[in-house]
Short mmCIF file of C-alpha atoms and ligand atoms in Angstrom, two decimals:
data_model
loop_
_atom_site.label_atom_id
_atom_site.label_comp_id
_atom_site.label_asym_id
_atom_site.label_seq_id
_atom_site.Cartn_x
_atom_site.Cartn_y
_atom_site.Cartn_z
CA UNK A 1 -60.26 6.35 -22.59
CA UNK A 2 -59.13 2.99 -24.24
CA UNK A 3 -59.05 2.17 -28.08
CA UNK A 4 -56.64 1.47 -30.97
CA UNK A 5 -54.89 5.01 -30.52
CA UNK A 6 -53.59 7.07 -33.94
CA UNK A 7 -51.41 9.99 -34.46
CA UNK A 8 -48.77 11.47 -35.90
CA UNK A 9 -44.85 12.88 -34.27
CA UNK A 10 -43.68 14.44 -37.61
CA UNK A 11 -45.09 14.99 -41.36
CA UNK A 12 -44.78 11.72 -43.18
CA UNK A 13 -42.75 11.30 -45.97
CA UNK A 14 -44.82 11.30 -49.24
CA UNK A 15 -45.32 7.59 -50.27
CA UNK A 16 -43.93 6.20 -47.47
CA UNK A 17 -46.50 3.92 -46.53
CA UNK A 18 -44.50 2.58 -43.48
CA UNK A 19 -43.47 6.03 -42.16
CA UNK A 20 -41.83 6.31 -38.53
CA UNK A 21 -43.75 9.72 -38.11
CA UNK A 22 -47.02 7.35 -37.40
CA UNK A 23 -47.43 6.37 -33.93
CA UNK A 24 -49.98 3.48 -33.48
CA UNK A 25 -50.86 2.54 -29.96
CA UNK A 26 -53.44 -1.03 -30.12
CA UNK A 27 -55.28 -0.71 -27.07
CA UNK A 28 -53.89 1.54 -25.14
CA UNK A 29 -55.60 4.27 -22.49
CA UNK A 30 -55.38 8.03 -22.72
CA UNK A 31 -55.57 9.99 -19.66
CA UNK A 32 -57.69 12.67 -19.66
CA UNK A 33 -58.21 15.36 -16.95
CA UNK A 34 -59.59 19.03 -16.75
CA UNK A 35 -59.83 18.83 -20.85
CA UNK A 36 -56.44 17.94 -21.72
CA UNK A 37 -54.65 14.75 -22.00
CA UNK A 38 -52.32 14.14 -19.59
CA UNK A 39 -50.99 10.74 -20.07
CA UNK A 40 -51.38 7.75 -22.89
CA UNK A 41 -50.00 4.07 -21.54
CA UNK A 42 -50.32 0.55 -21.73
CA UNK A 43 -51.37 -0.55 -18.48
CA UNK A 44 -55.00 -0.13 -17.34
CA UNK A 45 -55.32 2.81 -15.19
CA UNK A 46 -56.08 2.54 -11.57
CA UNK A 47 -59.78 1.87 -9.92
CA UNK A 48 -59.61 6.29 -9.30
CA UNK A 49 -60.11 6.90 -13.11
CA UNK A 50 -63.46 7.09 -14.65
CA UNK A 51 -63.54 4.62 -18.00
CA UNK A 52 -64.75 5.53 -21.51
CA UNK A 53 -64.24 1.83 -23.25
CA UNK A 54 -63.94 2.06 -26.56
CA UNK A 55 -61.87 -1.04 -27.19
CA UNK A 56 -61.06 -2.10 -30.69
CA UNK A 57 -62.78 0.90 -32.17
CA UNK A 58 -59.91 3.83 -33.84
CA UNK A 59 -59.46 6.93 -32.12
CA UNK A 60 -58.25 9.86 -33.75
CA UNK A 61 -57.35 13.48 -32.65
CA UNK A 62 -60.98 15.43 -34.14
CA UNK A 63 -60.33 16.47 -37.09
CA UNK A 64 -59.87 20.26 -38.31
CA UNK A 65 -61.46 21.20 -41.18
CA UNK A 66 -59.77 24.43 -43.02
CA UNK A 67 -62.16 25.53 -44.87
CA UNK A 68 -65.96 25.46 -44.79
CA UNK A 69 -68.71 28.09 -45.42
CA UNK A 70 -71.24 28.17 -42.80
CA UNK A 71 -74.27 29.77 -44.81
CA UNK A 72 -73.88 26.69 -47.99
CA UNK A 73 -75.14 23.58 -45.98
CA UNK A 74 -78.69 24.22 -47.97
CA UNK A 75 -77.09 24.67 -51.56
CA UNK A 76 -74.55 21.42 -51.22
CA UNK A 77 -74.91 19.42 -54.20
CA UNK A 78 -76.48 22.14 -56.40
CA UNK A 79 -76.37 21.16 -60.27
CA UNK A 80 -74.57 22.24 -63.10
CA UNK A 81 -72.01 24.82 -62.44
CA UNK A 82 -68.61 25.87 -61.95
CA UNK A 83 -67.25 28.74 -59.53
CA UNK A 84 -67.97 31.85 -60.58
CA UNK A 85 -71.97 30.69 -61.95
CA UNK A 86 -72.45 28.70 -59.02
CA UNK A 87 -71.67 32.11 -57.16
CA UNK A 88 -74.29 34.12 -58.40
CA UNK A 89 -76.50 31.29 -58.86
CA UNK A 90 -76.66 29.23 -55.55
CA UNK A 91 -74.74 30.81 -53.01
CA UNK A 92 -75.06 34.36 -53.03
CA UNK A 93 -78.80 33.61 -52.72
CA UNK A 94 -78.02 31.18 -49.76
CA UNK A 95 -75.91 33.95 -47.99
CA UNK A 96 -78.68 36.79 -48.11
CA UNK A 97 -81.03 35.01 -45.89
CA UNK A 98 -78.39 35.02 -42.67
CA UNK A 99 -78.75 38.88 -42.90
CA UNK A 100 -81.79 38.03 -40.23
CA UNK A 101 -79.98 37.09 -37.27
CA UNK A 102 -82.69 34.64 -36.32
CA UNK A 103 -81.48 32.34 -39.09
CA UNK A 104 -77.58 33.21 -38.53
CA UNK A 105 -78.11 31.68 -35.31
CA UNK A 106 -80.06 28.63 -36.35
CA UNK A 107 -77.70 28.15 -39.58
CA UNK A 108 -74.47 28.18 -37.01
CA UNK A 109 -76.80 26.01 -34.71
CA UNK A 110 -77.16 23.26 -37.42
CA UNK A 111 -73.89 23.65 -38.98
CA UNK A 112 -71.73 23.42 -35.46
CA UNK A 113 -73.65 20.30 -34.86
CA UNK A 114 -72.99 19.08 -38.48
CA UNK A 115 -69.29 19.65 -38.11
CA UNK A 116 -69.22 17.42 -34.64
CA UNK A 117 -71.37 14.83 -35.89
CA UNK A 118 -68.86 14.52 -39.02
CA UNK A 119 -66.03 14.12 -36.36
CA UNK A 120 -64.37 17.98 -36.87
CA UNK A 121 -63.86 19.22 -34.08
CA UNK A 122 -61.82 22.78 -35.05
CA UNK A 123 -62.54 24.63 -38.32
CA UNK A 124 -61.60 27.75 -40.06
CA UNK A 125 -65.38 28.74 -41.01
CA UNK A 126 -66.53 31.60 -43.49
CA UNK A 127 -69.91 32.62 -42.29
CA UNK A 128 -71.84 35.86 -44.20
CA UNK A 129 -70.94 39.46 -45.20
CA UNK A 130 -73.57 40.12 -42.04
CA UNK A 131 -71.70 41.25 -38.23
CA UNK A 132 -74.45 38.92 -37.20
CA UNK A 133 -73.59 35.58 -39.11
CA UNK A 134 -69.85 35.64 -37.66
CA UNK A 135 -71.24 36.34 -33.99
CA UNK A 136 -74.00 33.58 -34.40
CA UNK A 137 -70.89 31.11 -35.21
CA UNK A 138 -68.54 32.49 -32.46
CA UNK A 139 -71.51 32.28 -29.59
CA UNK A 140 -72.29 28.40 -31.01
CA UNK A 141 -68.77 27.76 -30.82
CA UNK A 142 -68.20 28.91 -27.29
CA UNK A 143 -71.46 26.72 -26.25
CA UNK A 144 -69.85 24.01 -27.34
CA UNK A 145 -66.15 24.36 -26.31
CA UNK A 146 -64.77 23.96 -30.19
CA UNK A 147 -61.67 25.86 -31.29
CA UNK A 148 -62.97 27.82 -34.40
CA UNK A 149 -61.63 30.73 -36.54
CA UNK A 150 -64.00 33.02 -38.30
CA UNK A 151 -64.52 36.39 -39.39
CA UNK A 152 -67.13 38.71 -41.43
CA UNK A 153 -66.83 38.22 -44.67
CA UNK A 154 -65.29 41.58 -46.86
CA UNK A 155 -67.26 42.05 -49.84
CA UNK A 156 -67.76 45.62 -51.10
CA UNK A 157 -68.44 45.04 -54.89
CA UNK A 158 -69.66 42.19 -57.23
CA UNK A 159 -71.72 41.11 -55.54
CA UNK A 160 -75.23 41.38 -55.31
CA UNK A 161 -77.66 44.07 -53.02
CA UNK A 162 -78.05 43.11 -49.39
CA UNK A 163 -74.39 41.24 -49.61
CA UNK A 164 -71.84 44.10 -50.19
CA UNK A 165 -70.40 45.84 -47.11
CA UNK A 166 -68.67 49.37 -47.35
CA UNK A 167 -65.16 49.69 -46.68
CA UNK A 168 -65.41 51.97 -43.21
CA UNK A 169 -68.53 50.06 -41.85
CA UNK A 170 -66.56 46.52 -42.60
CA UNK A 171 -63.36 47.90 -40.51
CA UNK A 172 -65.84 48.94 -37.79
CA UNK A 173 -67.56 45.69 -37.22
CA UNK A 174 -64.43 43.62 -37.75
CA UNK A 175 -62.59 45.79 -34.72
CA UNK A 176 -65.42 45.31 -32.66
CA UNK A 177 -65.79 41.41 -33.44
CA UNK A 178 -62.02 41.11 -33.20
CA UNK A 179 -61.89 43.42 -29.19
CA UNK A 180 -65.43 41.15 -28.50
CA UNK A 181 -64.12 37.30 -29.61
CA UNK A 182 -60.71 37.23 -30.62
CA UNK A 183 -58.57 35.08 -27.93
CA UNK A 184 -61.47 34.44 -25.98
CA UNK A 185 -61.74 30.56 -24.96
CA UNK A 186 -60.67 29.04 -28.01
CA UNK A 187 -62.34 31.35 -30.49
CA UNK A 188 -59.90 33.03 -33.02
CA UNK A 189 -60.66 36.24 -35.41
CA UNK A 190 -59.75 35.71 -39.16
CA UNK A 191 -59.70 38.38 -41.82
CA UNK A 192 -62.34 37.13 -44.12
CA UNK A 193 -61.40 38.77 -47.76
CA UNK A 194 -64.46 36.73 -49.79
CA UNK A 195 -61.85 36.44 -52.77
CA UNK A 196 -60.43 39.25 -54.75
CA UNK A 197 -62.76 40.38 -57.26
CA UNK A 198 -65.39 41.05 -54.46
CA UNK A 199 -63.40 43.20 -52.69
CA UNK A 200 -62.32 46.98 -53.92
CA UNK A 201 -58.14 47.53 -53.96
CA UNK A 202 -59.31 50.03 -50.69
CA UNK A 203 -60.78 47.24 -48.56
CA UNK A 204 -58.00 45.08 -49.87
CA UNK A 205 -55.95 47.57 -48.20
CA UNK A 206 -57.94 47.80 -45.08
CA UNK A 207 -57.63 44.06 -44.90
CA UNK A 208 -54.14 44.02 -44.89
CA UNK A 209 -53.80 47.26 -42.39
CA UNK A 210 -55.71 44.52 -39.78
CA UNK A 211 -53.02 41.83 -40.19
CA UNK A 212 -50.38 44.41 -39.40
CA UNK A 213 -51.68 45.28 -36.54
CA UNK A 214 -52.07 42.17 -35.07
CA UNK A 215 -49.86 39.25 -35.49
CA UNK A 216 -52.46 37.19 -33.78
CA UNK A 217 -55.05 37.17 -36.04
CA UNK A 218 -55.47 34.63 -39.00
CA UNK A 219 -56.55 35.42 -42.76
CA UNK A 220 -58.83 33.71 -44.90
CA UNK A 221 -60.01 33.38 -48.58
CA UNK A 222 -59.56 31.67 -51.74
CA UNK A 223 -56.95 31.93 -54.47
CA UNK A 224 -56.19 30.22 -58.27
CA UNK A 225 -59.52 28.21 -57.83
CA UNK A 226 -60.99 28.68 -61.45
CA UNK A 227 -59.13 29.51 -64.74
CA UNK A 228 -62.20 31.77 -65.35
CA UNK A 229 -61.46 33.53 -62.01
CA UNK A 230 -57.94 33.98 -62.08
CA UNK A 231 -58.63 35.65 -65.97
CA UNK A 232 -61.04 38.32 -64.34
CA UNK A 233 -58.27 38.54 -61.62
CA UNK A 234 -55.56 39.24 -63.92
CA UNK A 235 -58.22 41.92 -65.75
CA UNK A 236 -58.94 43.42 -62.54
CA UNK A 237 -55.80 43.44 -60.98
CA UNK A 238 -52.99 44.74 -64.07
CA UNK A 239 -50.53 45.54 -62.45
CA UNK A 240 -50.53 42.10 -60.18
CA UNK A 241 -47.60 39.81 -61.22
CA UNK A 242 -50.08 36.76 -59.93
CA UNK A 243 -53.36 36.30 -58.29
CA UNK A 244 -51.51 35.34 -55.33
CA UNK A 245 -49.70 38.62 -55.94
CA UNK A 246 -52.57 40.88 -55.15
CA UNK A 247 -53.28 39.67 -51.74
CA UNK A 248 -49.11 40.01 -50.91
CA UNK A 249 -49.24 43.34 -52.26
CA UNK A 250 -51.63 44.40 -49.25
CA UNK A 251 -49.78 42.65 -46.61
CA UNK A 252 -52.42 39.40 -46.35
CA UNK A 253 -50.00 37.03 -47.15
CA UNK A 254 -48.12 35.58 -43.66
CA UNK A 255 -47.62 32.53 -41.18
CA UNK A 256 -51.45 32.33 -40.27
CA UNK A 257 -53.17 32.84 -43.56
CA UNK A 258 -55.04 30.14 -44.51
CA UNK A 259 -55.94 30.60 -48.57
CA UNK A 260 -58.73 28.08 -50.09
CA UNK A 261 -57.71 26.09 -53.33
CA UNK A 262 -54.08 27.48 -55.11
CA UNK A 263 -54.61 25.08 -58.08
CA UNK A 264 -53.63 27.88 -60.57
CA UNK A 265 -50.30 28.65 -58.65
CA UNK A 266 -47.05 29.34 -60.50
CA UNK A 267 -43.47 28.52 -59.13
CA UNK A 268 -42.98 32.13 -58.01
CA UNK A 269 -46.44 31.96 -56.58
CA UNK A 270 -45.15 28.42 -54.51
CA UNK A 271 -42.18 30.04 -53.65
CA UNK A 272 -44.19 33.22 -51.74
CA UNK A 273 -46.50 30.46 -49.85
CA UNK A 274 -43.68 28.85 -48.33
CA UNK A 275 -41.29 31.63 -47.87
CA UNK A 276 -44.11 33.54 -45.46
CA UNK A 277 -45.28 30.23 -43.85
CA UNK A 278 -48.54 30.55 -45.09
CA UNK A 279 -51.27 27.53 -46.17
CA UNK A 280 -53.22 26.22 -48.67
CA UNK A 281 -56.31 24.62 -47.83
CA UNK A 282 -56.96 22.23 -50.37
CA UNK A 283 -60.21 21.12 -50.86
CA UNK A 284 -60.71 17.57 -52.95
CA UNK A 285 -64.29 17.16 -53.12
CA UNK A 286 -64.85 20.70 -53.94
CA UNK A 287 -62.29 20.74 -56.96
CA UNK A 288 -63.77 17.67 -58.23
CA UNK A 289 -67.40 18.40 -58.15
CA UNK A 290 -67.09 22.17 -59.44
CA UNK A 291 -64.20 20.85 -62.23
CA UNK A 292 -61.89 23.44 -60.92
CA UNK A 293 -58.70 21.62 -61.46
CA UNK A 294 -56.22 18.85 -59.77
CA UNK A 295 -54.59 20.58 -57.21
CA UNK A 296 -50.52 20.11 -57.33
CA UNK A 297 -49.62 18.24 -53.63
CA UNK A 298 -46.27 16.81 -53.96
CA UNK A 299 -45.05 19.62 -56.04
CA UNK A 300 -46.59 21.76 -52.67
CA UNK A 301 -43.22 23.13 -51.23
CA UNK A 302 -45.98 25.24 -48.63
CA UNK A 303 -48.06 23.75 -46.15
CA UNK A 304 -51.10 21.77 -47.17
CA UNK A 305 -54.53 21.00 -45.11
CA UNK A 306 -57.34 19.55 -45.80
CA UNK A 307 -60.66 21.17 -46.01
CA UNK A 308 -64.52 20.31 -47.11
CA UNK A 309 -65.11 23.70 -48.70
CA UNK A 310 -69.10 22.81 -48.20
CA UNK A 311 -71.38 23.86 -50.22
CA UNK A 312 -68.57 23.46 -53.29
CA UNK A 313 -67.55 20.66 -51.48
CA UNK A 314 -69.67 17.41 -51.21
CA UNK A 315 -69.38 16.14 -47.74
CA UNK A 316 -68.35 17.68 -44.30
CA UNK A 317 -66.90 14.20 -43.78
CA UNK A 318 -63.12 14.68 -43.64
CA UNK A 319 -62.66 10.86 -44.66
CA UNK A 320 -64.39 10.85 -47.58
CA UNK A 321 -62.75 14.22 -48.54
CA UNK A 322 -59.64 12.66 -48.32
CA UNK A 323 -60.95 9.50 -50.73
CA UNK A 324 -61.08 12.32 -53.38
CA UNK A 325 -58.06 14.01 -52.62
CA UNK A 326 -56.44 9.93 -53.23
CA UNK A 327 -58.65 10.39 -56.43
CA UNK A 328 -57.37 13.51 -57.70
CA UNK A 329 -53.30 13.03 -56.83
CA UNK A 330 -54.33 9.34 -58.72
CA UNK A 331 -55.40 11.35 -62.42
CA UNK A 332 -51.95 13.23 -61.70
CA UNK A 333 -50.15 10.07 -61.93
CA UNK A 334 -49.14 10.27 -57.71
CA UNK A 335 -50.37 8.84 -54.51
CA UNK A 336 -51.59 9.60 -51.47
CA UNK A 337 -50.95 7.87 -48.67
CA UNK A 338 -53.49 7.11 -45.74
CA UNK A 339 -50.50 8.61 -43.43
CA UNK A 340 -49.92 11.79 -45.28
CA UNK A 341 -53.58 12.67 -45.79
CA UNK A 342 -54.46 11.70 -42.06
CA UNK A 343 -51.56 13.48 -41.12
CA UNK A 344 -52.51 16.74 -43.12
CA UNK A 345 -56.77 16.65 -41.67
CA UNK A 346 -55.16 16.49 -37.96
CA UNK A 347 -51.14 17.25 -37.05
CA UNK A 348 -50.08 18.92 -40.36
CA UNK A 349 -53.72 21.28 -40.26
CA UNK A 350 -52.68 21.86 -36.30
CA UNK A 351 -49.09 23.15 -37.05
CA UNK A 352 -50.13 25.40 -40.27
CA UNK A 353 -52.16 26.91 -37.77
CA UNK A 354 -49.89 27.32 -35.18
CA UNK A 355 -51.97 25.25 -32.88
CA UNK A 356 -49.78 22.10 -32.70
CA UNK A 357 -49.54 22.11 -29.01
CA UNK A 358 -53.05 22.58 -28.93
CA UNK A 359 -54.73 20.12 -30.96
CA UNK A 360 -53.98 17.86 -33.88
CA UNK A 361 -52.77 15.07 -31.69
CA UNK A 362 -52.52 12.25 -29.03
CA UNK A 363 -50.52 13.53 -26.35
CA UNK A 364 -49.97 15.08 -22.84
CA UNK A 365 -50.81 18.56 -23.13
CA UNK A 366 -53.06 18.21 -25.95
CA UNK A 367 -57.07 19.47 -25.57
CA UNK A 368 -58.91 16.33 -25.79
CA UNK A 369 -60.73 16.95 -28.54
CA UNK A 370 -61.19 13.07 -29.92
CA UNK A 371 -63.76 11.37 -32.41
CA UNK A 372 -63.73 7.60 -31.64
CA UNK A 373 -64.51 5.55 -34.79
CA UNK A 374 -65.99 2.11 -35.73
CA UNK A 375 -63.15 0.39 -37.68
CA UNK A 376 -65.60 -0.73 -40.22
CA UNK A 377 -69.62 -0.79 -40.88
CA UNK A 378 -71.41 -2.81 -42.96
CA UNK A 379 -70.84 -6.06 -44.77
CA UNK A 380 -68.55 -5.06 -47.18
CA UNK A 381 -66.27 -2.74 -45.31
CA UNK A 382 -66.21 -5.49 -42.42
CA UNK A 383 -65.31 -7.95 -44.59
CA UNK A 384 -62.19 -5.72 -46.04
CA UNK A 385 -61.20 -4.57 -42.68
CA UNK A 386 -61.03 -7.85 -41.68
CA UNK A 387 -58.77 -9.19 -44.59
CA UNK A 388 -56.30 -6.12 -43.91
CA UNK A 389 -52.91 -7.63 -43.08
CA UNK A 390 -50.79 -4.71 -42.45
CA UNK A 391 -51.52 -1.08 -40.36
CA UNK A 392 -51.46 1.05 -43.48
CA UNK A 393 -53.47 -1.16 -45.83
CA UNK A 394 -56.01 -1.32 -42.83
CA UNK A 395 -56.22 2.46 -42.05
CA UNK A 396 -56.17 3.31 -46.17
CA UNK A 397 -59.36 0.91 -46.41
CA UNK A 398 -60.90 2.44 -43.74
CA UNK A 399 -60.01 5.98 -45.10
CA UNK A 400 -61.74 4.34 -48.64
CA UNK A 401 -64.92 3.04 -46.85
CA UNK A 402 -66.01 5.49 -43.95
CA UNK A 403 -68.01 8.63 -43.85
CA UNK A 404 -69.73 9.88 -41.09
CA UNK A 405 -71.85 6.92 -40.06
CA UNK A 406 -68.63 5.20 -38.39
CA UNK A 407 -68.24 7.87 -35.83
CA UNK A 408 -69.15 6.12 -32.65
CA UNK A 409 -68.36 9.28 -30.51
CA UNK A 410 -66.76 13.05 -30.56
CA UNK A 411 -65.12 14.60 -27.36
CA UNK A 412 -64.46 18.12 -27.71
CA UNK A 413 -62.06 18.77 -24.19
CA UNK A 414 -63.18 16.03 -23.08
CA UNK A 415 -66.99 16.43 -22.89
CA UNK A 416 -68.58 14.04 -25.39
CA UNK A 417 -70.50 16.21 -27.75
CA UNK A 418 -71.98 13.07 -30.25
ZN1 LIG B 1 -64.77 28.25 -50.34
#
């Protein structure tokens, strides 16, 4: 495959807008065999390879996406709330429908496609409180060769009839999920803990008794999104020193928990995050269109991805997610380089998820998993791309001005998908 090739060695420096962890490659050919990359050069290959030409367009490794709900592509862009309103409101509602397992499979159907088209080609997905919903995405996934982590969602109060689970029934289906999916092809199990208050201290505890007894499997859920949530947290949860706190207390706080959000986290909070290696997922467009808060990055001392957090969020389109995470670190006085934010949507998401030698880059070993993009489209973004004069002011602008509509193709190991 030949284009202008982009990826990252090492996590750029904040600010450092001419950062030695970027590796740029103008024209250059990846070699692709079996899936994987297996070689990325100057020289043309010989007459034996077959050619995908995608001179002077940008390729990319796919971008991973940590954290998305499956069920909330209908109530994306819903009016007038914030987080714990826009719960009951829009998405519980949303979420009771994939209890019918024709429309889990025809939600994961539309959303797998949704996520490829918007050049994501791994994501760590919630689905429903339904067996069915997590199965529907796990099958879709397989079909189409993506790396995904998912899991049922645990909900067992607060939450309205025909969306609450029980605590033995949850641990039943999430056993047989995890024996039926977990490991197989590049499908991954995640405990799914909704978010604290929907889940009683005894599934809490169940949650956490899952993570002990498997290393391999991730954790989800959100954390510190809402200063109204983290009140009815602190309410519900007394004896918690944090928010944070409750989830460490049952053992769901570790190297592959991915947790949606942490604007409301304290130093000791920070401090926890990075000591056990776990992630935030921080989610720009989200924040911004529910008014939860500007999330902290360069204070971050844990690792940081980027996610869509759709139907909170506004776009599965990890470029223009990472506009608004410029936006946000800009009203906080900082900013956020093209490098750093690239880096965090591909490499930096990769490692956090212990993946790195998986995907989440450009080189030999690597799954192909690749979105090839046009540089610019449209009058106004051709006309910037073409007065860029230097590699980061040209990537930035094109970070600025894309969206979906400039992905020219999407290879997930190596099949093209879009
Ligand atoms: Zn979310």
């Amino acid at each position: 495959m030949r284009g202008d090739l982009l990826d990252f060695t090492a996590a750029p420096a904040w600010g450092d807008t001419e950062s030695p962890a970027v590796r740029f490659d103008r024209d250059h050919w990846l070699l692709i065999e079996d899936g994987r990359i297996v070689g990325r050069q100057a020289a043309e290959p010989d007459a034996s390879w077959a050619r995908k030409d995608h001179a002077g367009q940008l390729v990319l490794p796919g971008f991973i996406d940590t954290h998305v709900h499956c069920p909330q592509l209908e109530v994306i862009g819903s009016y007038g709330t914030e987080l714990l309103d826009w719960l009951q409101r829009y998405t519980f509602p949303a979420e009771r429908a994939f209890a019918d397992p024709a429309r889990s499979r025809a939600g994961a159907e539309v959303f797998l496609d949704a996520l490829l088209a918007s050049g994501t080609t791994s994501a760590v997905v919630f689905p429903t409180v339904h067996k069915v919903s997590a199965e529907a995405l796990f099958e879709g996934a397989a079909a189409r060769g993506m790396r995904l982590v998912t899991g049922k969602v645990l909900m067992d109060r607060h939450a309205p009839d025909g969306l609450r689970d029980d605590v033995e029934q949850a641990e039943r289906d999430c056993v047989d999920l995890i024996d039926r999916f977990h490991g197989r092809e590049r499908l991954a199990y995640a405990v799914t803990v909704r978010f604290a208050p929907t889940s009683t201290p005894e599934q809490l505890a169940m949650a956490g008794a899952l993570c002990r007894a498997d290393a391999s499997l991730y954790m989800q859920t959100h954390v510190a999104e809402n200063r109204a949530e983290v009140a009815w947290v602190a309410q519900l949860f007394p004896q918690a020193r944090s928010y944070l706190d409750v989830y460490e207390c049952v053992g769901l706080v570790h190297e592959r928990a991915v947790l949606a959000h942490g604007i409301w986290l304290d130093a000791a909070d920070k401090r926890l995050l990075a000591e056990r290696g776990a992630q935030v997922a921080h989610c720009p467009s989200s924040n911004l269109f529910l008014g939860s808060g500007l999330f902290d990055w360069p204070g971050a001392e844990f690792n940081v991805s980027l996610a869509s957090d759709v139907g909170g969020g506004t776009s599965l389109s990890l470029p223009r997610n990472l506009l608004d995470a410029y936006k946000i670190q800009a009203l906080r006085g900082a900013r956020l380089t093209a490098w750093a934010a690239l880096h965090a949507a591909t490499r930096g998401a990769a490692e956090a998820l212990r993946l790195g030698g998986e995907v989440g880059g450009l080189s030999a070993g690597q799954a192909a998993d690749l979105c090839v993009w046009d540089w610019a489209r449209g009058p106004v973004a051709e006309a910037r791309d073409a007065a860029a004069r230097e590699l980061h002011e040209r990537v930035f602008a094109w970070m600025t001005q894309a969206d979906e509509r400039n992905l020219a193709a999407c290879y997930v190991a190596g099949q093209r998908r879009v």
